[in-house]
PDB file of C-alpha atoms and ligand atoms in Angstrom:
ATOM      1  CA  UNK A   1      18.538  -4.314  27.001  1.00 48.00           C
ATOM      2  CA  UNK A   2      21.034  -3.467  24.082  1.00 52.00           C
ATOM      3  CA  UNK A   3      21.371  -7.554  23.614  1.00 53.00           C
ATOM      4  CA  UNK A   4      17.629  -7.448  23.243  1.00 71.00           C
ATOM      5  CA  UNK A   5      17.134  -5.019  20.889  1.00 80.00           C
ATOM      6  CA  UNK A   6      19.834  -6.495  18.863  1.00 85.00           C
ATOM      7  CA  UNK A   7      18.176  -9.721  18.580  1.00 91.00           C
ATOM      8  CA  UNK A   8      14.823  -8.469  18.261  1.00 91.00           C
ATOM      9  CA  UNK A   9      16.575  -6.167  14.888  1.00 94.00           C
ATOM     10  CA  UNK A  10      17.967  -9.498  14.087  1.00 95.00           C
ATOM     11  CA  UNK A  11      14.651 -11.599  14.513  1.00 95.00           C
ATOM     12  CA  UNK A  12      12.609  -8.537  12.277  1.00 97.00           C
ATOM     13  CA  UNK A  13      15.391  -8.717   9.421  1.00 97.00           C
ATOM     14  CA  UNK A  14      15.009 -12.772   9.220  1.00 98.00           C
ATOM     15  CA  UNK A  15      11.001 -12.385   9.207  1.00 97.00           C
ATOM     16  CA  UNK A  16      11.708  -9.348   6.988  1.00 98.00           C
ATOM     17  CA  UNK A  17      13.673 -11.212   4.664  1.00 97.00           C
ATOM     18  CA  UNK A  18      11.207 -14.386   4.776  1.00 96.00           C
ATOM     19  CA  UNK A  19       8.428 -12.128   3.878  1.00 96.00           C
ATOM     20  CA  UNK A  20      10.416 -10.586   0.885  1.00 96.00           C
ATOM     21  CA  UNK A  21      11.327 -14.168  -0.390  1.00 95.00           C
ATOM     22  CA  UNK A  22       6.853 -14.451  -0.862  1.00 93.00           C
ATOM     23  CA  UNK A  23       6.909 -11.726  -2.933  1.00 94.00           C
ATOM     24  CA  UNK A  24       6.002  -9.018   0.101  1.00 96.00           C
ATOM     25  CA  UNK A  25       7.994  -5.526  -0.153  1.00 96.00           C
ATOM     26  CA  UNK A  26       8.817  -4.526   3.150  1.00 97.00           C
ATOM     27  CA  UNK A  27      10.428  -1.714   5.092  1.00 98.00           C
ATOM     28  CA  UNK A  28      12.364  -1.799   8.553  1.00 98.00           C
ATOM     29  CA  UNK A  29      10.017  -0.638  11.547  1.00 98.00           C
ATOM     30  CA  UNK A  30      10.618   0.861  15.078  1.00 97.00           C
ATOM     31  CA  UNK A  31       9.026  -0.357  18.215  1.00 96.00           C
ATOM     32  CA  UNK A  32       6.109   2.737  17.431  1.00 95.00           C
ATOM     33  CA  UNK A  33       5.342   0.840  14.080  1.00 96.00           C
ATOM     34  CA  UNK A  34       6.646   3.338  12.159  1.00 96.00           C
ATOM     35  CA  UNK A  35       8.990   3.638   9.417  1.00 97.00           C
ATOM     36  CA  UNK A  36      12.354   3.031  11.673  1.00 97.00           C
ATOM     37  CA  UNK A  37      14.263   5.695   8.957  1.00 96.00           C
ATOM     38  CA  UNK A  38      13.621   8.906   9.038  1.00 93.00           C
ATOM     39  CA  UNK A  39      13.066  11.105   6.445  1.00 92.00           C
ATOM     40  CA  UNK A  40      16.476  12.486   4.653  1.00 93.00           C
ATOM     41  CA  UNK A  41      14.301  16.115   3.805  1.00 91.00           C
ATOM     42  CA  UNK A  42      13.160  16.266   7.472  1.00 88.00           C
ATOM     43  CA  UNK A  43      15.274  19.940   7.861  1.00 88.00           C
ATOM     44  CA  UNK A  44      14.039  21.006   4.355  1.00 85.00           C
ATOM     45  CA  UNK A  45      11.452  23.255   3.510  1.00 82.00           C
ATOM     46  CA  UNK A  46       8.333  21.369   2.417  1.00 75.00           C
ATOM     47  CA  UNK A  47       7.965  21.067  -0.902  1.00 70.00           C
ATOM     48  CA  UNK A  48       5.484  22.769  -3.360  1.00 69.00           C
ATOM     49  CA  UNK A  49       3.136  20.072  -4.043  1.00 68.00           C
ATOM     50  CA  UNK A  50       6.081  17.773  -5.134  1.00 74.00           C
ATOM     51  CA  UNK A  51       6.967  15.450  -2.262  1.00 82.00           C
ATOM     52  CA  UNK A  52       9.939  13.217  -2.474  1.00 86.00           C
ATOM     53  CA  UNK A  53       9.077   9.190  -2.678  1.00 87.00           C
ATOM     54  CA  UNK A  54      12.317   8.372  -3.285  1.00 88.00           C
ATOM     55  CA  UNK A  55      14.013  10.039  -6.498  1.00 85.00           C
ATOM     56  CA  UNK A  56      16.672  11.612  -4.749  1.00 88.00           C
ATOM     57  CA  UNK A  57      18.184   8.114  -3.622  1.00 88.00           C
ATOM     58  CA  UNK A  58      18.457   7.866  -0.363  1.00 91.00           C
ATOM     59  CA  UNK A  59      16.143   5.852   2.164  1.00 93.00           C
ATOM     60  CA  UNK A  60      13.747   7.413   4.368  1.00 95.00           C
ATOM     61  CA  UNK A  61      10.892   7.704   2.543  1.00 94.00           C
ATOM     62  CA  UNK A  62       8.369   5.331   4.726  1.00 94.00           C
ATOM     63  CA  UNK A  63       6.537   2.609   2.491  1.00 94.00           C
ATOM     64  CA  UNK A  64       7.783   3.881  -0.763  1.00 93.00           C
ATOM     65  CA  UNK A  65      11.608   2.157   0.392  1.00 95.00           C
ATOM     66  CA  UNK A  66       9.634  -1.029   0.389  1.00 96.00           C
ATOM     67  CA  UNK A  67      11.237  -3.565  -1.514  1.00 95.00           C
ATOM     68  CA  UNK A  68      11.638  -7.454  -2.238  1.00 95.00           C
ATOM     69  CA  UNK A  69      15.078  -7.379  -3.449  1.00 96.00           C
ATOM     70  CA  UNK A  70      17.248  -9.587  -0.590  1.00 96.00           C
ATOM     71  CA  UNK A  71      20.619  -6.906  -0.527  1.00 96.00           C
ATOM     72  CA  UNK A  72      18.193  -4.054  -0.178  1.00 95.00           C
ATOM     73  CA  UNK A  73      16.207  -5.012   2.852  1.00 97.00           C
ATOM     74  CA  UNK A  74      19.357  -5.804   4.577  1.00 97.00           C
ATOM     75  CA  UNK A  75      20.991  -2.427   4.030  1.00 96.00           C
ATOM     76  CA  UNK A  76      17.413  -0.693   4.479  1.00 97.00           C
ATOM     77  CA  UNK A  77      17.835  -3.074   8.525  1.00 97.00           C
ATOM     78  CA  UNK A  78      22.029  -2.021   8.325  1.00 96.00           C
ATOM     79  CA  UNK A  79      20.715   1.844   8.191  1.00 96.00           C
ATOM     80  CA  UNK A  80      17.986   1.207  10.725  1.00 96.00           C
ATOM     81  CA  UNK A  81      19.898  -1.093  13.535  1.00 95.00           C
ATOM     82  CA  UNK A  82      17.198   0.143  16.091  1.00 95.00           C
ATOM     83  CA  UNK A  83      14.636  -1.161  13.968  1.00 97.00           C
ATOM     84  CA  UNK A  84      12.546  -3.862  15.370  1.00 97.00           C
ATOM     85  CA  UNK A  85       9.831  -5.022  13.449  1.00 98.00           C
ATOM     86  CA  UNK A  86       8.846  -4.507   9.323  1.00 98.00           C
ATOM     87  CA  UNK A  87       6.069  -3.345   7.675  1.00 98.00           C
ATOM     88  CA  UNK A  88       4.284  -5.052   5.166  1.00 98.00           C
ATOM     89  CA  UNK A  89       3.539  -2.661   1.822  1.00 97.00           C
ATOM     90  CA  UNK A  90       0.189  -3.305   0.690  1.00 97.00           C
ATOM     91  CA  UNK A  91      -1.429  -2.762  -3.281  1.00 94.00           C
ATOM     92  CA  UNK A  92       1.961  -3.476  -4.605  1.00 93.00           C
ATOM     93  CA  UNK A  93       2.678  -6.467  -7.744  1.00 91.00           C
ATOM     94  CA  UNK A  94       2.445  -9.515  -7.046  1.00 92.00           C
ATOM     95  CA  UNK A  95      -0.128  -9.688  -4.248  1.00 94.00           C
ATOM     96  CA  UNK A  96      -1.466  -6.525  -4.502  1.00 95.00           C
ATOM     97  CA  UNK A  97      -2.070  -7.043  -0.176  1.00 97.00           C
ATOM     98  CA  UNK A  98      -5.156  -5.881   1.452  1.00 98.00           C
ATOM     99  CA  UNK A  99      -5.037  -5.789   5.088  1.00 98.00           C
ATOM    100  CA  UNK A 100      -8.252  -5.720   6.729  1.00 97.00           C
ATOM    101  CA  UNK A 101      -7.611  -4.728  10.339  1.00 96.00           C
ATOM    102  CA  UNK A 102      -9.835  -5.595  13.007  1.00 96.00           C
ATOM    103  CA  UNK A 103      -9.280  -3.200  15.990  1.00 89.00           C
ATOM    104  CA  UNK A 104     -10.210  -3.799  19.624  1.00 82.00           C
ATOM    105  CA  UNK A 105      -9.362  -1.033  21.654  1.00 71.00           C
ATOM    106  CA  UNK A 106     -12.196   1.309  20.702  1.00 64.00           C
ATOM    107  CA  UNK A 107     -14.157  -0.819  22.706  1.00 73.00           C
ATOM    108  CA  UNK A 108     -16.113  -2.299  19.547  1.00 78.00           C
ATOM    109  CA  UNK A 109     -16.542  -5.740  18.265  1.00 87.00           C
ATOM    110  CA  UNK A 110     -15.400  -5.128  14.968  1.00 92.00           C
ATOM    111  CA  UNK A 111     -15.413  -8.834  13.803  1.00 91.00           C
ATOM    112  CA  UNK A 112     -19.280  -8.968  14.722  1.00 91.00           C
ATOM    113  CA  UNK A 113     -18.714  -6.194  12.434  1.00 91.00           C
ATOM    114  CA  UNK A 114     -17.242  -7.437   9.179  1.00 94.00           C
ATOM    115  CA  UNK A 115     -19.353 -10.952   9.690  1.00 93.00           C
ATOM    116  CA  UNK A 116     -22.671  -8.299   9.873  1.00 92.00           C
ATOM    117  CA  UNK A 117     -21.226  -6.582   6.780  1.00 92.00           C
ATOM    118  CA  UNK A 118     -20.727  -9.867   5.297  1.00 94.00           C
ATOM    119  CA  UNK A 119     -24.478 -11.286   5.466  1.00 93.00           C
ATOM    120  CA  UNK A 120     -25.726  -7.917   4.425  1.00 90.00           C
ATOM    121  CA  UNK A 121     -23.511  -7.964   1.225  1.00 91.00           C
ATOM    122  CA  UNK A 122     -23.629 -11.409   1.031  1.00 92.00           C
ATOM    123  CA  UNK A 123     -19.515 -12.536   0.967  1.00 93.00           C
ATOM    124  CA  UNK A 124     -17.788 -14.391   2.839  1.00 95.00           C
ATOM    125  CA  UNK A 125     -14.502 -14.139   4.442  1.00 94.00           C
ATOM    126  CA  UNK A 126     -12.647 -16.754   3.112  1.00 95.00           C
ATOM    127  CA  UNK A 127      -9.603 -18.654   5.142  1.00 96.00           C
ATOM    128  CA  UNK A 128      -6.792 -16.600   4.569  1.00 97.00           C
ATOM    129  CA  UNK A 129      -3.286 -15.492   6.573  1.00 97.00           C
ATOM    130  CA  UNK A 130      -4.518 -13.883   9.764  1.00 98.00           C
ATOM    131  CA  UNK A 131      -1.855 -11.718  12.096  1.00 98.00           C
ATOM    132  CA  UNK A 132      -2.546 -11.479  15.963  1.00 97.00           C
ATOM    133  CA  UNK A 133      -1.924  -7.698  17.273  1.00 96.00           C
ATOM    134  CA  UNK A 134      -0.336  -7.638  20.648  1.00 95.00           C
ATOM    135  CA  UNK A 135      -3.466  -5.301  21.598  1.00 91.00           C
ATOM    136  CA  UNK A 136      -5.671  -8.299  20.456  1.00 92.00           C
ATOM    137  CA  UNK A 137      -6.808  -6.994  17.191  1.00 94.00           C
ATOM    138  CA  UNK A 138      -6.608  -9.209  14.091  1.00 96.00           C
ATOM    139  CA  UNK A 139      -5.166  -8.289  10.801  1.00 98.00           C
ATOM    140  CA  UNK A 140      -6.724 -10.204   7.452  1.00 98.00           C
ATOM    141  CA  UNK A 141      -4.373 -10.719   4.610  1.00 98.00           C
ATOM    142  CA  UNK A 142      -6.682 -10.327   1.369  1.00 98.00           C
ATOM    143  CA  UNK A 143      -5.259  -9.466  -2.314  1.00 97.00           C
ATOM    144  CA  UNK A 144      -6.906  -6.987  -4.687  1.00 95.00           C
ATOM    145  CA  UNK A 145      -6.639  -7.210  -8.456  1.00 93.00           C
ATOM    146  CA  UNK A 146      -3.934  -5.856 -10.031  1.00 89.00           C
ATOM    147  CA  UNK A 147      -6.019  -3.059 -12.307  1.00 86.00           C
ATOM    148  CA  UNK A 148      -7.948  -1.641  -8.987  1.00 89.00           C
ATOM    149  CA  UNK A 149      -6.505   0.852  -6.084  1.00 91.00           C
ATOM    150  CA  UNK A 150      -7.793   0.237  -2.827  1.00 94.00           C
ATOM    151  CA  UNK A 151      -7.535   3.358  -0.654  1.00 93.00           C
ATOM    152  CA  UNK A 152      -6.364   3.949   2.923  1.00 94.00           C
ATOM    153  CA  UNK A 153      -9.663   3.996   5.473  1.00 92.00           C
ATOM    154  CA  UNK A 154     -10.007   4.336   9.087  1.00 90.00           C
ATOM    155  CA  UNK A 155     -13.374   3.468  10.440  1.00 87.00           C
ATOM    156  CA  UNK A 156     -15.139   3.975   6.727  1.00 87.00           C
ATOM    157  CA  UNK A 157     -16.618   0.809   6.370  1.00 89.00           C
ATOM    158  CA  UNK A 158     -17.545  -0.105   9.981  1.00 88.00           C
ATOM    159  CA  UNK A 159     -16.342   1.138  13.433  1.00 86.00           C
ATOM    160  CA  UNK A 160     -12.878  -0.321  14.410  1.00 90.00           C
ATOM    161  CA  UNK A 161     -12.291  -1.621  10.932  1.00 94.00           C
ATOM    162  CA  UNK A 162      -9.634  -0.028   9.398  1.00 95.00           C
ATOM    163  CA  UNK A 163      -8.334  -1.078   5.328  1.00 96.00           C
ATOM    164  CA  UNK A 164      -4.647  -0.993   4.498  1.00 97.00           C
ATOM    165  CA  UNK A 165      -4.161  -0.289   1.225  1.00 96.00           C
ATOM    166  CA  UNK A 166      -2.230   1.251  -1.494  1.00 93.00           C
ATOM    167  CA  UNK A 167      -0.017   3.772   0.132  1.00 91.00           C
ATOM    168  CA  UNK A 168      -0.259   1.860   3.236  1.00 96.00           C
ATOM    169  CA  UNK A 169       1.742  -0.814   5.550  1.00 97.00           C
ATOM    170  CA  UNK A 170       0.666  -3.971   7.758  1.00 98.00           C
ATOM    171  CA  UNK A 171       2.966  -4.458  10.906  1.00 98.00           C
ATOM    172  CA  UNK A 172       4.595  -7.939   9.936  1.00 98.00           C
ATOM    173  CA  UNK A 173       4.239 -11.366  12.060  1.00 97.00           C
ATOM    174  CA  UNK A 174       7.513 -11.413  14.070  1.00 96.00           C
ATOM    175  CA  UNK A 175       7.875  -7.334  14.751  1.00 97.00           C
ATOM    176  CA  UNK A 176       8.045  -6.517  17.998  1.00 96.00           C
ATOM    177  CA  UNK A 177       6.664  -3.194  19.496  1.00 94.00           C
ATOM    178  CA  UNK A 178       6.172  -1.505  22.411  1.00 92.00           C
ATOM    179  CA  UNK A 179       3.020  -3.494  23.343  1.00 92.00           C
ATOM    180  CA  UNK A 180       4.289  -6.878  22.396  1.00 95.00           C
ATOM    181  CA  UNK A 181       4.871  -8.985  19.304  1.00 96.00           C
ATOM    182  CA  UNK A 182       2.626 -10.018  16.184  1.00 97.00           C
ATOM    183  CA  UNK A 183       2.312 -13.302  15.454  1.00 97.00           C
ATOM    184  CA  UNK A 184       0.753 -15.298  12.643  1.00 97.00           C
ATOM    185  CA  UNK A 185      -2.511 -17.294  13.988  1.00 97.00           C
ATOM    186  CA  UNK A 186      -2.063 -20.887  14.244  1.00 95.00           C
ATOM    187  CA  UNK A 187      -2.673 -22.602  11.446  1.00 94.00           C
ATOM    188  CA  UNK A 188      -2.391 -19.788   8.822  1.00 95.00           C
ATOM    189  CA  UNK A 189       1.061 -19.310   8.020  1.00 90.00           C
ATOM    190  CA  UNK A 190       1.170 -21.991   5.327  1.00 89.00           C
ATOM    191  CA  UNK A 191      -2.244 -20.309   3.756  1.00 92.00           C
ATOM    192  CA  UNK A 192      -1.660 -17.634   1.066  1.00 92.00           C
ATOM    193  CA  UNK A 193      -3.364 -14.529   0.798  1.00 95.00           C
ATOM    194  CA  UNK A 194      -7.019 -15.405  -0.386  1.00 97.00           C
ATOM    195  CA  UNK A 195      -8.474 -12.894  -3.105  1.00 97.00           C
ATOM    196  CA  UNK A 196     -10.639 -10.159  -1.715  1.00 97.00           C
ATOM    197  CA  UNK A 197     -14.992 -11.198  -2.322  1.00 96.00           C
ATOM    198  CA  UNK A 198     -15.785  -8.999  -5.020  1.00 94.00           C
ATOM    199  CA  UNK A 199     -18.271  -7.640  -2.559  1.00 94.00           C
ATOM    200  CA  UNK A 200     -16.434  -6.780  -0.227  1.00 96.00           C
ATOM    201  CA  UNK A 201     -14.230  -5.292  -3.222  1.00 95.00           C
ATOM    202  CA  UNK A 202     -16.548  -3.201  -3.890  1.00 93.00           C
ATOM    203  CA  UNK A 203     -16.804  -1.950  -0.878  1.00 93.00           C
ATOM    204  CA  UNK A 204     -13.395  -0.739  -0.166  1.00 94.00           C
ATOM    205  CA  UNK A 205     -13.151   1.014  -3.768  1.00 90.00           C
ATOM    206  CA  UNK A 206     -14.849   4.456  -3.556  1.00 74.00           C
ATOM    207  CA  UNK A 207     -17.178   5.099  -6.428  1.00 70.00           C
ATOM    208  CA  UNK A 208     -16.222   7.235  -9.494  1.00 64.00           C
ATOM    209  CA  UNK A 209     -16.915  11.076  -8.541  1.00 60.00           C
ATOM    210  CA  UNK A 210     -19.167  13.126 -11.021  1.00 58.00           C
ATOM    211  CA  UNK A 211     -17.409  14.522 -13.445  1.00 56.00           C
ATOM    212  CA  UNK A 212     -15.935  17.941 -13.363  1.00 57.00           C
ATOM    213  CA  UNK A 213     -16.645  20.110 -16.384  1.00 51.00           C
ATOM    214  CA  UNK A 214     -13.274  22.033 -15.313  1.00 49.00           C
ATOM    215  CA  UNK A 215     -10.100  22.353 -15.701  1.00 50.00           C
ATOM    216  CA  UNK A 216      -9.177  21.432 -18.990  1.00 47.00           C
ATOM    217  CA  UNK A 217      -5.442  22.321 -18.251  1.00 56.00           C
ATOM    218  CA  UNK A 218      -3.085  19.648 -16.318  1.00 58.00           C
ATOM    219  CA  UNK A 219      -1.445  22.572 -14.125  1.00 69.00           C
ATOM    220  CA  UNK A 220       0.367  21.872 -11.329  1.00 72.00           C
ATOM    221  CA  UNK A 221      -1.520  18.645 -10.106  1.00 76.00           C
ATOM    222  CA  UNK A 222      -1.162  17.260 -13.527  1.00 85.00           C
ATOM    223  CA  UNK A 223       3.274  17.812 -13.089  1.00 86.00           C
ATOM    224  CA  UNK A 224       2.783  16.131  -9.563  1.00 85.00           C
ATOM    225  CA  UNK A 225       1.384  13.092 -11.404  1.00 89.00           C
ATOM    226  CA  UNK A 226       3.572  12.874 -13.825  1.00 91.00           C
ATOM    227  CA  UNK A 227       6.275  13.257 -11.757  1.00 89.00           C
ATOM    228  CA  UNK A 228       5.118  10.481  -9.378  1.00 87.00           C
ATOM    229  CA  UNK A 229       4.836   8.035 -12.336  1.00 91.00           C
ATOM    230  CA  UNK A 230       8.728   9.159 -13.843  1.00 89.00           C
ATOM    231  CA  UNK A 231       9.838   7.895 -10.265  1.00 85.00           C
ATOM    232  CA  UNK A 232       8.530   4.389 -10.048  1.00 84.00           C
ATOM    233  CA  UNK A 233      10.692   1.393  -9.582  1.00 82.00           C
ATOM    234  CA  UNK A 234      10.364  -1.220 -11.644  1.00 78.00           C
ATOM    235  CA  UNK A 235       7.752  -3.299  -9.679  1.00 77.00           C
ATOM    236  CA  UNK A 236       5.591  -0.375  -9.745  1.00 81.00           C
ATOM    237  CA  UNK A 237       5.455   1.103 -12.402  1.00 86.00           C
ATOM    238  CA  UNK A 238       1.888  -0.375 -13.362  1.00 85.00           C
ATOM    239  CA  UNK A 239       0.445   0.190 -10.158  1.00 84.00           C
ATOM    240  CA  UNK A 240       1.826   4.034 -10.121  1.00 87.00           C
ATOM    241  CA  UNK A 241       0.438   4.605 -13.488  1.00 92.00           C
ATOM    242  CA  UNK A 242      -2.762   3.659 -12.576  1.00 89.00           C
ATOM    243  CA  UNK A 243      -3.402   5.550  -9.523  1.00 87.00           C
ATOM    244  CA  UNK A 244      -1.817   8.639 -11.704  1.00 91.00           C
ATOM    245  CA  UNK A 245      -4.365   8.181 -14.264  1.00 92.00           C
ATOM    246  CA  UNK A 246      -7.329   7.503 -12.041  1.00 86.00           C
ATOM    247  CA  UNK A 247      -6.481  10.604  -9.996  1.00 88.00           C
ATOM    248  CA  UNK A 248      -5.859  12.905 -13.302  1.00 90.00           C
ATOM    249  CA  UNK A 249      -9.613  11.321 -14.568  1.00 87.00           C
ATOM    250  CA  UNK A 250     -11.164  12.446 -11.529  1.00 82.00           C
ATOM    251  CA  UNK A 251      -9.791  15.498 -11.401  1.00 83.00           C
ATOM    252  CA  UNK A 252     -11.108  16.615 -14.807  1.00 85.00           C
ATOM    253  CA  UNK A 253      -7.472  16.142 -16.253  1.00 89.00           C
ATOM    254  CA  UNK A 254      -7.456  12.577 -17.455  1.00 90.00           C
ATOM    255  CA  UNK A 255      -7.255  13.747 -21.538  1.00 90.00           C
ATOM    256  CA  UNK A 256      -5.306  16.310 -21.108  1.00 90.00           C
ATOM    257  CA  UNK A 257      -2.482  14.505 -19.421  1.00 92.00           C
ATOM    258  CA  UNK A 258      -3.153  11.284 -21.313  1.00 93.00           C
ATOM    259  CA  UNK A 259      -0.324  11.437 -23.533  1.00 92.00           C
ATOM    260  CA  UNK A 260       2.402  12.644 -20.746  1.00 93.00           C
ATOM    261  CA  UNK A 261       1.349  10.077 -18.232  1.00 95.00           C
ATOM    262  CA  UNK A 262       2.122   7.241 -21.028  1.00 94.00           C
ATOM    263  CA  UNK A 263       5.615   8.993 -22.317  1.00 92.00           C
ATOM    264  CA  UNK A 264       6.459   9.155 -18.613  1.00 93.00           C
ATOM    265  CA  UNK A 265       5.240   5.912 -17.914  1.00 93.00           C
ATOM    266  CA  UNK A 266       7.041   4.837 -21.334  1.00 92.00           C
ATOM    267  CA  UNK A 267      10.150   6.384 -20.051  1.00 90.00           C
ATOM    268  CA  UNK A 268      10.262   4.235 -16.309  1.00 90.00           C
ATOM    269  CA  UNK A 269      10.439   1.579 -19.189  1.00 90.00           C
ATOM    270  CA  UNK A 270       6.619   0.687 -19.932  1.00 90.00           C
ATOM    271  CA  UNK A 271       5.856  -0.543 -23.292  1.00 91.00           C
ATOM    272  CA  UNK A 272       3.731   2.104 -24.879  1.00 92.00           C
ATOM    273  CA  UNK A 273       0.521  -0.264 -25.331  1.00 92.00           C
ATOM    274  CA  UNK A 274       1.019  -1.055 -21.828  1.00 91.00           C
ATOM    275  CA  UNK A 275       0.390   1.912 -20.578  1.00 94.00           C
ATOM    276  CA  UNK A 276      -2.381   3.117 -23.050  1.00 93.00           C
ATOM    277  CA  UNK A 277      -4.259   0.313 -21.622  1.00 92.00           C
ATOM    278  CA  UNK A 278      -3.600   0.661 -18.407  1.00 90.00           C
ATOM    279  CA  UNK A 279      -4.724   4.644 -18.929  1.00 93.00           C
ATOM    280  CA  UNK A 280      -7.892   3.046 -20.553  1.00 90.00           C
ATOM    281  CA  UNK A 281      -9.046   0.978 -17.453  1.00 86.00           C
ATOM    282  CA  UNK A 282      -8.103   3.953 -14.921  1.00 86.00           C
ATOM    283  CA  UNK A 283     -10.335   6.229 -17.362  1.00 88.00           C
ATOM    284  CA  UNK A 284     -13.340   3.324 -17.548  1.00 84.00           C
ATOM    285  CA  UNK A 285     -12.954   2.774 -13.473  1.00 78.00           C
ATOM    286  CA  UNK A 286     -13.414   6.658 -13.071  1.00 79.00           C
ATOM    287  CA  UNK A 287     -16.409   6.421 -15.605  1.00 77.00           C
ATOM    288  CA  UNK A 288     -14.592   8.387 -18.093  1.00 72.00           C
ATOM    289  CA  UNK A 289     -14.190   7.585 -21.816  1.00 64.00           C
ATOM    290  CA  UNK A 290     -10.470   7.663 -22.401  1.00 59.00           C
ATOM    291  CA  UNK A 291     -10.466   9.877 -25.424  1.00 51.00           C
TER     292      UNK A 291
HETATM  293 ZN1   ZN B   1      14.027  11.881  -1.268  1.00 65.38          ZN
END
C-alpha cells in the first residue's frame, strides 16, 4: 500500500509538472480532492475579515499556492508526500481555465443539459480538452478572457452542472482519488483549451447589481481589497486587481478606493496605466463610470 501511494504521489507530480509546463498553475491534492496541505493558521483564531492567501509565506493556502514555476510544484509535492492527485487553478493568466463540470451522480443528465442550454442560447460547445471523472462525470476545459471573472456555481446554470472558476480548482487528468483516477478522453489531450461561446460567457458572468447609493467610505471591506491586491504574485496581479475593483464597484466603493487599489496594485509592481485601465473595465463591467 505505502509502494502505491508513493507511485501514485510520483505519477500526480509528473502530470503535475506536465500540466505546469502548458501554462496550468497547480496545487498537490489528496485522495478527497482537496488541497493535500493543510492550512498553516488552522490553530489560529479566525481572522477579522482578513484571511491569509498566502502573505505570510508558507504553503497551505488551497488554490492560492497554485503555481507554474517547475521548483515550486515539486517542493509544494516534497511538503505533501501523501498527495495523490493536483488540482488545476482555474481564471488564472494565461488560460484563464473554465471548467465546466458535468455531474452524474444526482441522477440528472446534465449533458442533455448544457446541449438544451446550448440550442436555447444558440452556442455551441466547441471540441475542446475533456477529463473523465472516475464517478463518470465529464469535466470541459474552456478559457475566459482575460478582463472577465467567472464565479464559482453549483447547480446555477442547470442541475448537475457545476462552473469552476476564479477561486476555484479542476481535479487534474492523472490524480487518483478514492473513487478512481481521471483521465483525459481519447483524443483530446493534444486539443487546447477552446475559448468559452460568448453565450455561454454570458451566462456564467452574473449581471452588474444596481447600484448602491451607500457607503461612500471604503471601511473595512475596502482594507480587505486592498490587502488582497498588495498580496498577489506576479502572474496575478491583473487578475487580482480586477476582481478587487469589480467587488469595490459593486459594493458602492469603487471611487472611493480607486486610487488605493492602483497604488497597491502599483506597488505588487503594476505599471500605473495598467492598472487605471484595468480599474476602468472592472468599473464599465459593474456598469459604473469609473470617475
Ligand atoms: Zn498564510
Amino acid at each position: 500500500m505505502a509502494t502505491t501511494d508513493r507511485q501514485a504521489t510520483a505519477l500526480a507530480l509528473a502530470h503535475a509538472l506536465s500540466a505546469a509546463e502548458r501554462g496550468l498553475a497547480v496545487i498537490p491534492l489528496s485522495r478527497t480532492k482537496l488541497p493535500a496541505l493543510r492550512s498553516p493558521h488552522r490553530d489560529e483564531p479566525a481572522p477579522a475579515g482578513r484571511p491569509c492567501h498566502g502573505a505570510c509565506g508558507r504553503p497551505g493556502h488551497g488554490v492560492y499556492d497554485a503555481t507554474t514555476d517547475p521548483g515550486r510544484v515539486r517542493a509544494l509535492f516534497a511538503a505533501a508526500p501523501w498527495a495523490t492527485g493536483y488540482g488545476i487553478a482555474c481564471g488564472l493568466p494565461p488560460h484563464h481555465l473554465i471548467g465546466v463540470d458535468l455531474d452524474t451522480k444526482s441522477g440528472t443528465d446534465s449533458a442533455a443539459a448544457l446541449r438544451e442550454l446550448a440550442l436555447r442560447h444558440l452556442f455551441t460547445i466547441p471540441e475542446t480538452v475533456v477529463v473523465l471523472t472516475p464517478s463518470g462525470g465529464r469535466h470541459l476545459w474552456l478559457t475566459g478572457p482575460p478582463d472577465t471573472v467567472v464565479p464559482n456555481s453549483a447547480g446555477r446554470l442547470a442541475p448537475g452542472i457545476d462552473i469552476r472558476g476564479a477561486g476555484g480548482y479542476l481535479v487534474g487528468p492523472g490524480s487518483r482519488t478514492d473513487h478512481g483516477v481521471y483521465t483525459v478522453a481519447p483524443g483530446t489531450a493534444q486539443l487546447p483549451p477552446a475559448p468559452c461561446p460568448p453565450a455561454l460567457l454570458r451566462l456564467l458572468v452574473p449581471p452588474p447589481r444596481p447600484r448602491h447609493p451607500a457607503p461612500t467610505t471604503p471601511g473595512d471591506q475596502g482594507h480587505g481589497l486592498v490587502h488582497f491586491v498588495l498580496t498577489a504574485h506576479e502572474g496575478q496581479r491583473n487578475t487580482r486587481l480586477f476582481w478587487a475593483a469589480c467587488r469595490a464597484y459593486e459594493n458602492g466603493i469603487g471611487p472611493a478606493l480607486a486610487d488605493a487599489l492602483t497604488e497597491a496594485a502599483r506597488t505588487t509592481g503594476l505599471p500605473e496605466r495598467e492598472a487605471r485601465a484595468t480599474i476602468t473595465s472592472a468599473a464599465r463591467m459593474t456598469g459604473h463610470q469609473a470617475h
